[in-house]
Amino acid sequence: MSDFETNNNDMRLKPYRKDFTYSYSCGVFPTIELITSRPEEVIKLIITEKGLSNSGVLKLMTIAEEKNIPYVIDNKTAERLYPKENSYAIGAFRKYTCTLRSDKNHIVLVNPSDKGNLGTILRTLTAFGIEDIAIITPAADIYDPKVIRASMGAVFKTRFQMFASFEEYLNSLADTVQRDYYPFMLNGQPLETAQKQPGNVFSLIFGNEASGLDDSFLSVGTPVRIMHLDTVDSLNLTIAAAIGIYNFTQGAFQK
Amino acid sequence: MSDFETNNNDMRLKPYRKDFTYSYSCGVFPTIELITSRPEEVIKLIITEKGLSNSGVLKLMTIAEEKNIPYVIDNKTAERLYPKENSYAIGAFRKYTCTLRSDKNHIVLVNPSDKGNLGTILRTLTAFGIEDIAIITPAADIYDPKVIRASMGAVFKTRFQMFASFEEYLNSLADTVQRDYYPFMLNGQPLETAQKQPGNVFSLIFGNEASGLDDSFLSVGTPVRIMHLDTVDSLNLTIAAAIGIYNFTQGAFQK
């Protein structure tokens, strides 16, 4: 694990595993997001020969030079890391940790299990101006390249923090502003009737894909539900999160 | 292709291909939706031995008996069709066609390319009471088992119709009610400012995952956009569709 600390440039990068201290962005767009938002964590960039005629790759190389980030043209390593992807660019980066800001809006995901879902939710919340996400473990590995890919690199623009329980999350918060909690549950009140309180910040809380939130969340803040027909059992988690986030930020981006 | 018409019960089912005249639902929940909503199209049900202790499978077998739908316990066929799935139940069904209703709300997807996205959108529109979906080809194959799986079987509750062009879709509609068209485009007006007209029906139009809608849609009805920060390039198609559908049906399901 420590070999890249001591021997950074010569390290042999391996296909991602959860126990690694580093991970990868794969693809031009996520890698531009990586070196733009988290340049200090980049170990190196790998560019493939066929990417050299791509305008996004040229942009990537320009940013890398400005930021003194090393890059190599290395088809073999790209092929070894992503045999099926045929990708133009890969960014290797050190895993880093963040701390949530107590005075900002939060999304709280309780035990999200699907990497694609986690990435899509990161992309959605970033689009609507939320930058802080709490993840209650066990959960999908946020550093996994599949999460990064599904987020289109939005993960690098967020602050994420893992907690072993919802209580641990609550205890981590400073009491500087009034915070309203909205667990999304099948037996909550209709979402449309829950109005955001001016001046307060909010935490929107979503459960696991299969099991949702357990009844203990009925006593947390204002439980809400997205009204829909019972023609489907439930909404996809990414869809529920998007509707919830849109509802609470709607109108904030009118020009 | 015609072999199952002439020799229905003895046909040897093969892993799905787009040119087949039949397809499969895989998994207990989608298969319950199949035999509940489209019993006349079911060829047969395949149940695996380990499914026999599952309550969903028992429900499935009860419905099948009520509707005189044949089922077999057949681990080998299930394994051959879905080697990785370890599934409890599979439903083989004849592909069928539907006709959109001219007096109902529509979703129009122009060249959707991802099977998972198409299925997720089917699930979302069903949840919010829209049952008619137009698909402008080329497009992902709506009969593909991956679409059916992603829809959780909601596809069987919808009417879907494929058109070679948007013009062909327009020409197919009877003029019985006033219809308002809302293409979702980056240069449309803010979604929040577009109010549904009472008494009219609507068509919400979404473009391809990568390319969106081309500029020809600027002259179609009222182009709208979902306002978001430029921190992300665009929203995921399933997310944009969900926010659009929710916005136009919001409040319709309050009790």
XYZ file of C-alpha atoms in Angstrom:
510
model
C 0.000 0.000 0.000
C 2.735 2.412 0.939
C 4.776 1.724 -2.171
C 3.372 4.643 -4.044
C 4.195 6.946 -1.195
C 7.833 6.029 -1.316
C 8.191 5.348 -4.987
C 5.519 7.419 -6.575
C 6.468 7.606 -10.227
C 7.547 4.044 -10.653
C 4.519 2.454 -8.994
C 2.805 -0.177 -11.063
C -0.866 0.747 -11.102
C -3.239 -2.156 -10.648
C -6.944 -2.607 -11.432
C -8.931 -0.959 -8.644
C -9.598 -2.672 -5.361
C -11.482 -1.216 -2.420
C -8.527 -1.639 -0.054
C -6.230 0.512 -2.205
C -5.250 3.980 -1.011
C -5.705 5.273 -4.547
C -8.340 5.061 -7.282
C -8.989 6.175 -10.864
C -11.111 8.429 -12.961
C -11.680 6.826 -16.343
C -12.670 8.905 -19.355
C -11.859 12.428 -20.503
C -14.648 14.357 -18.810
C -14.348 12.819 -15.311
C -10.571 13.209 -15.493
C -10.852 16.923 -16.364
C -13.105 17.265 -13.286
C -10.496 15.455 -11.181
C -7.534 17.634 -12.137
C -9.619 20.817 -11.987
C -11.234 20.202 -8.597
C -8.673 17.998 -6.792
C -5.290 18.653 -8.459
C -3.407 18.090 -5.186
C -4.619 14.465 -5.046
C -3.594 13.476 -8.570
C -0.798 10.911 -8.788
C -0.584 10.898 -12.539
C -2.518 10.996 -15.770
C -2.434 8.253 -18.351
C -3.327 9.191 -21.901
C -3.637 6.747 -24.776
C -2.282 7.344 -28.263
C -5.661 7.406 -29.898
C -6.725 10.128 -27.461
C -4.092 12.512 -28.796
C -6.371 13.783 -31.558
C -9.293 14.371 -29.156
C -10.009 17.986 -28.203
C -10.981 17.016 -24.657
C -7.646 15.264 -24.177
C -5.810 18.338 -25.449
C -7.702 20.427 -22.899
C -6.767 17.893 -20.223
C -3.084 18.074 -21.147
C -3.163 21.888 -21.123
C -4.680 21.956 -17.621
C -2.180 19.314 -16.463
C 0.741 21.426 -17.672
C -0.628 24.536 -15.971
C -0.931 22.606 -12.713
C 2.336 20.692 -13.028
C 0.570 17.352 -13.056
C 2.603 14.612 -14.739
C 1.097 12.692 -17.642
C 2.309 9.801 -19.725
C 1.239 8.327 -23.045
C 0.811 4.699 -22.017
C -1.538 2.393 -23.926
C -0.402 -0.697 -22.017
C -1.320 0.555 -18.568
C -4.677 1.876 -19.804
C -5.388 -1.502 -21.380
C -4.405 -3.328 -18.195
C -6.561 -1.111 -15.954
C -9.588 -0.935 -18.277
C -9.417 -3.755 -20.814
C -12.902 -3.128 -22.167
C -13.095 0.635 -22.037
C -10.913 1.750 -24.913
C -10.526 5.003 -23.005
C -8.594 8.126 -23.945
C -7.603 9.224 -20.455
C -7.296 7.874 -16.924
C -6.429 9.807 -13.773
C -4.871 8.033 -10.802
C -5.508 9.850 -7.524
C -4.940 9.389 -3.807
C -8.103 8.776 -1.834
C -8.874 11.821 0.307
C -11.356 12.619 3.013
C -13.669 15.585 3.452
C -15.616 17.088 6.312
C -19.214 18.190 5.879
C -20.007 21.836 6.486
C -22.517 22.257 9.316
C -24.053 25.398 7.807
C -24.914 23.955 4.373
C -27.685 21.816 2.920
C -26.963 18.085 3.026
C -28.043 14.924 1.294
C -27.872 11.886 3.590
C -27.829 8.439 2.004
C -28.426 5.588 4.418
C -26.774 2.384 3.170
C -26.835 3.055 -0.593
C -25.713 -0.178 -2.226
C -25.510 0.472 -5.970
C -22.442 2.211 -7.379
C -24.248 3.572 -10.428
C -27.012 5.024 -8.266
C -24.511 6.687 -5.939
C -22.708 8.282 -8.881
C -25.934 9.489 -10.504
C -27.083 11.062 -7.224
C -23.736 12.868 -6.885
C -24.238 14.304 -10.380
C -27.801 15.420 -9.575
C -27.027 17.105 -6.268
C -24.089 18.959 -7.798
C -26.341 20.207 -10.596
C -28.732 21.673 -8.037
C -26.134 23.361 -5.892
C -25.819 20.910 -3.015
C -22.210 20.054 -2.293
C -22.286 18.088 0.952
C -23.266 14.444 1.142
C -23.280 12.177 4.197
C -23.126 8.436 3.605
C -24.150 6.047 6.346
C -22.187 2.807 6.061
C -22.302 -0.011 5.054
C -22.529 1.537 1.614
C -21.198 1.369 -1.927
C -17.553 2.479 -2.109
C -17.635 6.140 -3.167
C -14.058 5.928 -4.489
C -14.906 3.074 -6.847
C -14.222 4.038 -10.485
C -17.807 3.001 -11.348
C -19.151 5.634 -8.944
C -16.798 8.242 -10.376
C -17.837 7.360 -13.922
C -21.576 7.473 -13.131
C -21.073 10.848 -11.448
C -19.307 12.134 -14.591
C -16.648 13.414 -12.189
C -19.159 15.396 -10.061
C -17.865 13.459 -7.038
C -14.741 15.644 -7.122
C -16.870 18.766 -6.610
C -18.636 17.425 -3.535
C -17.700 17.058 0.096
C -18.542 13.564 1.199
C -18.187 12.032 4.628
C -18.888 8.503 5.826
C -20.553 7.754 9.170
C -21.133 4.434 10.901
C -24.666 5.458 11.926
C -27.195 8.261 11.548
C -26.569 9.199 15.177
C -22.886 9.640 14.445
C -23.829 11.975 11.607
C -26.101 14.022 13.882
C -23.430 14.223 16.570
C -20.882 15.505 14.061
C -22.856 18.662 13.307
C -22.167 22.010 14.929
C -25.281 23.905 16.071
C -24.534 27.084 14.156
C -27.737 27.144 12.107
C -31.198 25.649 12.385
C -31.355 22.419 10.390
C -34.571 20.727 9.188
C -34.529 16.966 8.534
C -36.678 15.358 5.831
C -36.554 11.553 5.724
C -38.133 10.245 2.509
C -40.459 7.404 3.575
C -43.547 5.686 2.262
C -45.537 6.788 5.291
C -44.441 10.426 5.343
C -46.590 13.449 4.494
C -46.880 14.506 0.827
C -43.695 16.204 -0.326
C -45.638 19.140 -1.779
C -46.914 20.054 1.693
C -43.429 20.252 3.212
C -42.157 23.761 2.656
C -38.530 24.683 3.056
C -38.124 27.070 5.994
C -36.440 30.342 4.982
C -33.084 30.804 6.684
C -32.822 27.175 7.756
C -30.654 24.578 6.104
C -31.968 21.092 5.317
C -30.920 17.464 5.279
C -32.765 15.264 2.773
C -32.476 11.649 3.904
C -32.888 8.627 1.608
C -32.746 4.931 2.473
C -31.361 1.831 0.830
C -32.594 0.814 -2.658
C -34.366 -2.308 -1.421
C -35.311 -1.568 2.176
C -35.792 2.220 2.340
C -35.593 3.887 5.766
C -36.676 1.972 8.828
C -39.411 3.218 11.166
C -36.927 4.841 13.531
C -36.797 7.715 11.013
C -40.485 8.477 11.631
C -39.324 10.443 14.667
C -36.675 12.377 12.740
C -37.772 15.842 11.559
C -40.542 15.834 8.952
C -40.944 12.509 7.124
C -42.124 13.110 3.549
C -43.139 10.952 0.643
C -43.298 11.531 -3.077
C -46.907 10.869 -4.022
C -47.266 8.382 -6.836
C -49.700 5.739 -8.034
C -49.350 2.230 -6.697
C -48.896 1.025 -10.289
C -45.251 0.703 -9.317
C -43.963 -0.606 -6.036
C -41.607 2.325 -5.480
C -39.530 4.848 -7.372
C -35.935 4.128 -8.307
C -33.653 5.679 -5.632
C -31.963 8.063 -8.083
C -35.402 9.251 -9.244
C -36.702 9.798 -5.716
C -33.538 11.701 -4.788
C -33.758 13.859 -7.928
C -37.391 14.797 -7.312
C -36.633 15.530 -3.662
C -33.604 17.664 -4.465
C -35.424 19.495 -7.266
C -38.393 20.181 -5.002
C -36.234 21.715 -2.277
C -34.062 23.807 -4.611
C -36.683 24.699 -7.227
C -36.526 28.283 -8.337
C -33.082 28.797 -6.847
C -31.494 28.879 -10.284
C -33.831 31.163 -12.143
C -31.953 33.878 -13.915
C -38.954 -17.734 -36.074
C -42.264 -19.423 -36.688
C -41.304 -22.545 -34.797
C -42.971 -21.482 -31.598
C -46.176 -20.702 -33.463
C -46.439 -24.238 -34.746
C -44.883 -26.076 -31.871
C -45.422 -23.854 -28.926
C -44.834 -26.061 -25.937
C -41.849 -27.908 -27.274
C -39.950 -24.859 -28.503
C -36.442 -24.603 -27.233
C -36.092 -21.119 -25.784
C -32.856 -19.343 -26.627
C -31.064 -16.390 -25.033
C -32.724 -13.207 -26.264
C -31.949 -11.660 -29.613
C -33.523 -8.521 -31.049
C -34.810 -10.349 -34.152
C -36.830 -12.858 -32.092
C -40.630 -12.611 -32.069
C -40.591 -13.324 -28.342
C -38.748 -12.045 -25.276
C -38.478 -12.630 -21.527
C -39.207 -11.097 -18.204
C -36.592 -12.208 -15.686
C -37.253 -12.081 -11.951
C -40.357 -12.585 -9.824
C -41.696 -9.043 -9.730
C -41.450 -8.253 -13.481
C -42.955 -11.660 -14.265
C -45.940 -11.012 -11.985
C -46.462 -7.743 -13.880
C -46.279 -9.621 -17.185
C -48.900 -12.225 -16.371
C -51.147 -9.692 -14.653
C -51.087 -7.027 -17.386
C -50.461 -9.078 -20.571
C -51.623 -12.644 -19.837
C -52.678 -13.190 -23.467
C -49.085 -12.738 -24.651
C -47.454 -15.205 -22.259
C -45.977 -18.317 -23.880
C -44.915 -19.970 -20.667
C -43.429 -19.456 -17.250
C -40.231 -21.056 -16.082
C -39.744 -21.444 -12.373
C -36.603 -22.744 -10.724
C -36.520 -25.194 -7.849
C -35.008 -22.787 -5.383
C -37.856 -20.351 -6.148
C -40.422 -22.780 -4.813
C -40.039 -21.549 -1.255
C -40.347 -17.880 -2.245
C -43.665 -16.169 -1.454
C -43.530 -14.109 -4.661
C -43.154 -17.276 -6.718
C -46.136 -18.827 -4.956
C -48.181 -15.728 -5.813
C -46.985 -16.018 -9.416
C -48.050 -19.670 -9.608
C -51.456 -18.853 -8.146
C -52.081 -16.127 -10.741
C -50.825 -18.431 -13.506
C -53.299 -21.137 -12.489
C -56.174 -18.647 -12.377
C -55.302 -17.480 -15.880
C -54.524 -20.920 -17.294
C -50.942 -19.964 -18.051
C -48.616 -22.979 -18.249
C -45.556 -23.091 -16.010
C -42.719 -25.551 -15.683
C -40.083 -26.162 -13.047
C -36.993 -26.083 -15.214
C -33.597 -25.164 -13.777
C -31.753 -26.037 -16.970
C -33.600 -23.626 -19.226
C -33.351 -20.835 -16.650
C -29.622 -21.454 -16.375
C -29.223 -21.455 -20.158
C -31.193 -18.217 -20.623
C -29.706 -16.353 -17.650
C -26.469 -18.029 -16.595
C -25.515 -15.287 -14.131
C -28.872 -14.310 -12.715
C -29.729 -17.175 -10.423
C -33.344 -16.166 -10.936
C -36.482 -17.680 -9.447
C -38.829 -17.020 -12.365
C -38.751 -16.197 -16.055
C -41.704 -15.396 -18.308
C -41.493 -15.980 -22.068
C -43.917 -13.788 -24.030
C -44.775 -12.933 -27.624
C -43.793 -9.421 -28.670
C -46.908 -7.312 -29.116
C -47.634 -3.864 -30.450
C -49.699 -1.041 -28.998
C -51.277 2.127 -30.342
C -50.995 5.423 -28.473
C -54.194 7.075 -27.352
C -54.603 10.528 -28.913
C -56.489 11.936 -25.921
C -53.928 11.089 -23.235
C -50.673 12.597 -21.996
C -47.580 11.271 -23.747
C -43.886 10.961 -23.157
C -41.881 11.109 -26.391
C -38.322 9.790 -26.356
C -36.280 10.721 -29.410
C -33.575 8.120 -30.064
C -33.028 6.847 -26.501
C -29.994 4.584 -26.664
C -29.547 3.073 -23.208
C -31.675 0.085 -22.179
C -31.413 0.794 -18.469
C -32.479 4.412 -18.982
C -35.455 3.389 -21.091
C -36.612 0.931 -18.436
C -36.170 3.433 -15.599
C -38.200 6.044 -17.506
C -40.991 3.508 -18.066
C -41.087 2.880 -14.333
C -41.184 6.613 -13.554
C -43.944 7.525 -16.005
C -46.084 4.646 -14.811
C -45.663 5.831 -11.221
C -46.982 9.267 -12.177
C -49.979 8.085 -14.150
C -48.705 8.443 -17.720
C -49.292 5.279 -19.735
C -48.479 6.244 -23.323
C -44.932 6.499 -24.619
C -43.788 7.268 -28.159
C -40.311 6.173 -29.148
C -38.631 7.707 -32.182
C -36.256 5.195 -33.765
C -33.412 4.373 -33.946
C -33.712 3.537 -30.284
C -32.925 0.932 -27.653
C -35.032 -2.222 -28.107
C -37.980 -1.858 -25.732
C -38.535 -5.642 -25.710
C -34.992 -6.332 -24.500
C -35.020 -8.173 -21.157
C -32.679 -5.464 -19.778
C -35.333 -2.825 -20.442
C -37.999 -5.007 -18.855
C -35.814 -5.592 -15.811
C -34.971 -1.894 -15.381
C -38.676 -1.045 -15.670
C -39.469 -3.615 -12.946
C -42.167 -4.834 -15.316
C -43.799 -1.379 -15.668
C -43.342 -1.737 -19.443
C -46.283 -4.172 -19.417
C -48.562 -1.450 -18.030
C -47.711 1.083 -20.724
C -48.749 1.563 -24.335
C -45.652 2.088 -26.404
C -45.409 2.812 -30.100
C -42.370 3.246 -32.304
C -42.166 5.901 -35.027
C -39.510 6.450 -37.681
C -39.601 10.225 -37.138
C -41.177 12.905 -34.963
C -43.307 13.944 -37.942
C -44.662 10.410 -38.207
C -45.626 10.609 -34.537
C -47.399 13.946 -35.070
C -49.240 12.617 -38.109
C -50.474 9.596 -36.166
C -52.456 11.699 -33.698
C -56.172 12.360 -34.008
C -57.187 15.978 -33.339
C -59.737 15.163 -30.670
C -58.168 17.257 -27.903
C -55.788 20.205 -27.703
C -52.245 18.939 -27.188
C -49.332 21.026 -25.873
C -45.780 20.013 -26.759
C -42.849 20.584 -24.407
C -39.435 19.713 -25.838
C -36.789 19.632 -23.076
C -33.821 21.588 -24.434
C -30.868 23.534 -23.046
C -32.124 26.729 -24.684
C -35.774 26.448 -23.622
C -37.532 28.638 -21.068
C -37.312 27.674 -17.370
C -39.519 24.670 -16.649
C -41.094 26.438 -13.665
C -42.546 29.107 -15.962
C -44.299 26.584 -18.205
C -47.708 25.892 -16.723
C -49.823 22.972 -17.786
C -52.971 24.226 -19.547
C -56.154 22.937 -17.872
C -58.139 20.669 -20.170
C -55.275 20.146 -22.604
C -53.144 17.050 -22.808
C -49.363 17.268 -23.102
C -46.413 15.584 -24.786
C -43.108 15.865 -22.929
C -40.273 15.340 -25.412
C -36.751 14.229 -24.453
C -33.726 13.731 -26.710
C -30.914 11.236 -26.886
C -28.564 10.789 -23.886
C -25.551 12.279 -25.665
C -26.965 14.674 -28.237
C -30.269 15.891 -26.766
C -32.843 17.377 -29.145
C -31.681 19.180 -32.265
C -32.604 22.792 -33.009
C -35.581 21.785 -35.153
C -37.450 21.255 -31.870
C -37.132 24.963 -31.033
C -40.174 25.495 -33.260
C -42.196 22.713 -31.589
C -44.611 23.902 -28.893
C -42.950 25.386 -25.801
C -39.282 24.398 -25.389
C -38.391 24.182 -21.703
C -35.269 23.544 -19.688
C -34.634 22.346 -16.183
C -32.608 25.103 -14.561
C -29.423 23.845 -12.959
C -25.909 25.066 -12.231
C -23.244 24.603 -14.871
C -21.256 22.573 -12.348
C -22.408 19.601 -14.394
C -22.597 19.459 -18.150
C -26.162 18.122 -18.171
C -28.542 15.992 -16.151
C -28.794 12.257 -16.688
C -31.698 11.545 -19.077
C -33.668 9.531 -16.509
C -33.304 12.399 -14.018
C -34.420 15.061 -16.504
C -37.418 12.936 -17.501
C -38.367 12.324 -13.856
C -38.219 16.013 -12.951
C -40.207 16.892 -16.080
C -42.871 14.264 -15.430
C -43.100 15.174 -11.745
C -43.425 18.856 -12.580
C -46.312 18.278 -14.984
C -48.187 15.823 -12.778
C -47.377 17.332 -9.379
C -50.314 17.456 -7.064
C -52.331 15.031 -9.197
C -51.936 12.284 -6.625
C -52.692 14.113 -3.418
C -55.253 12.332 -1.365
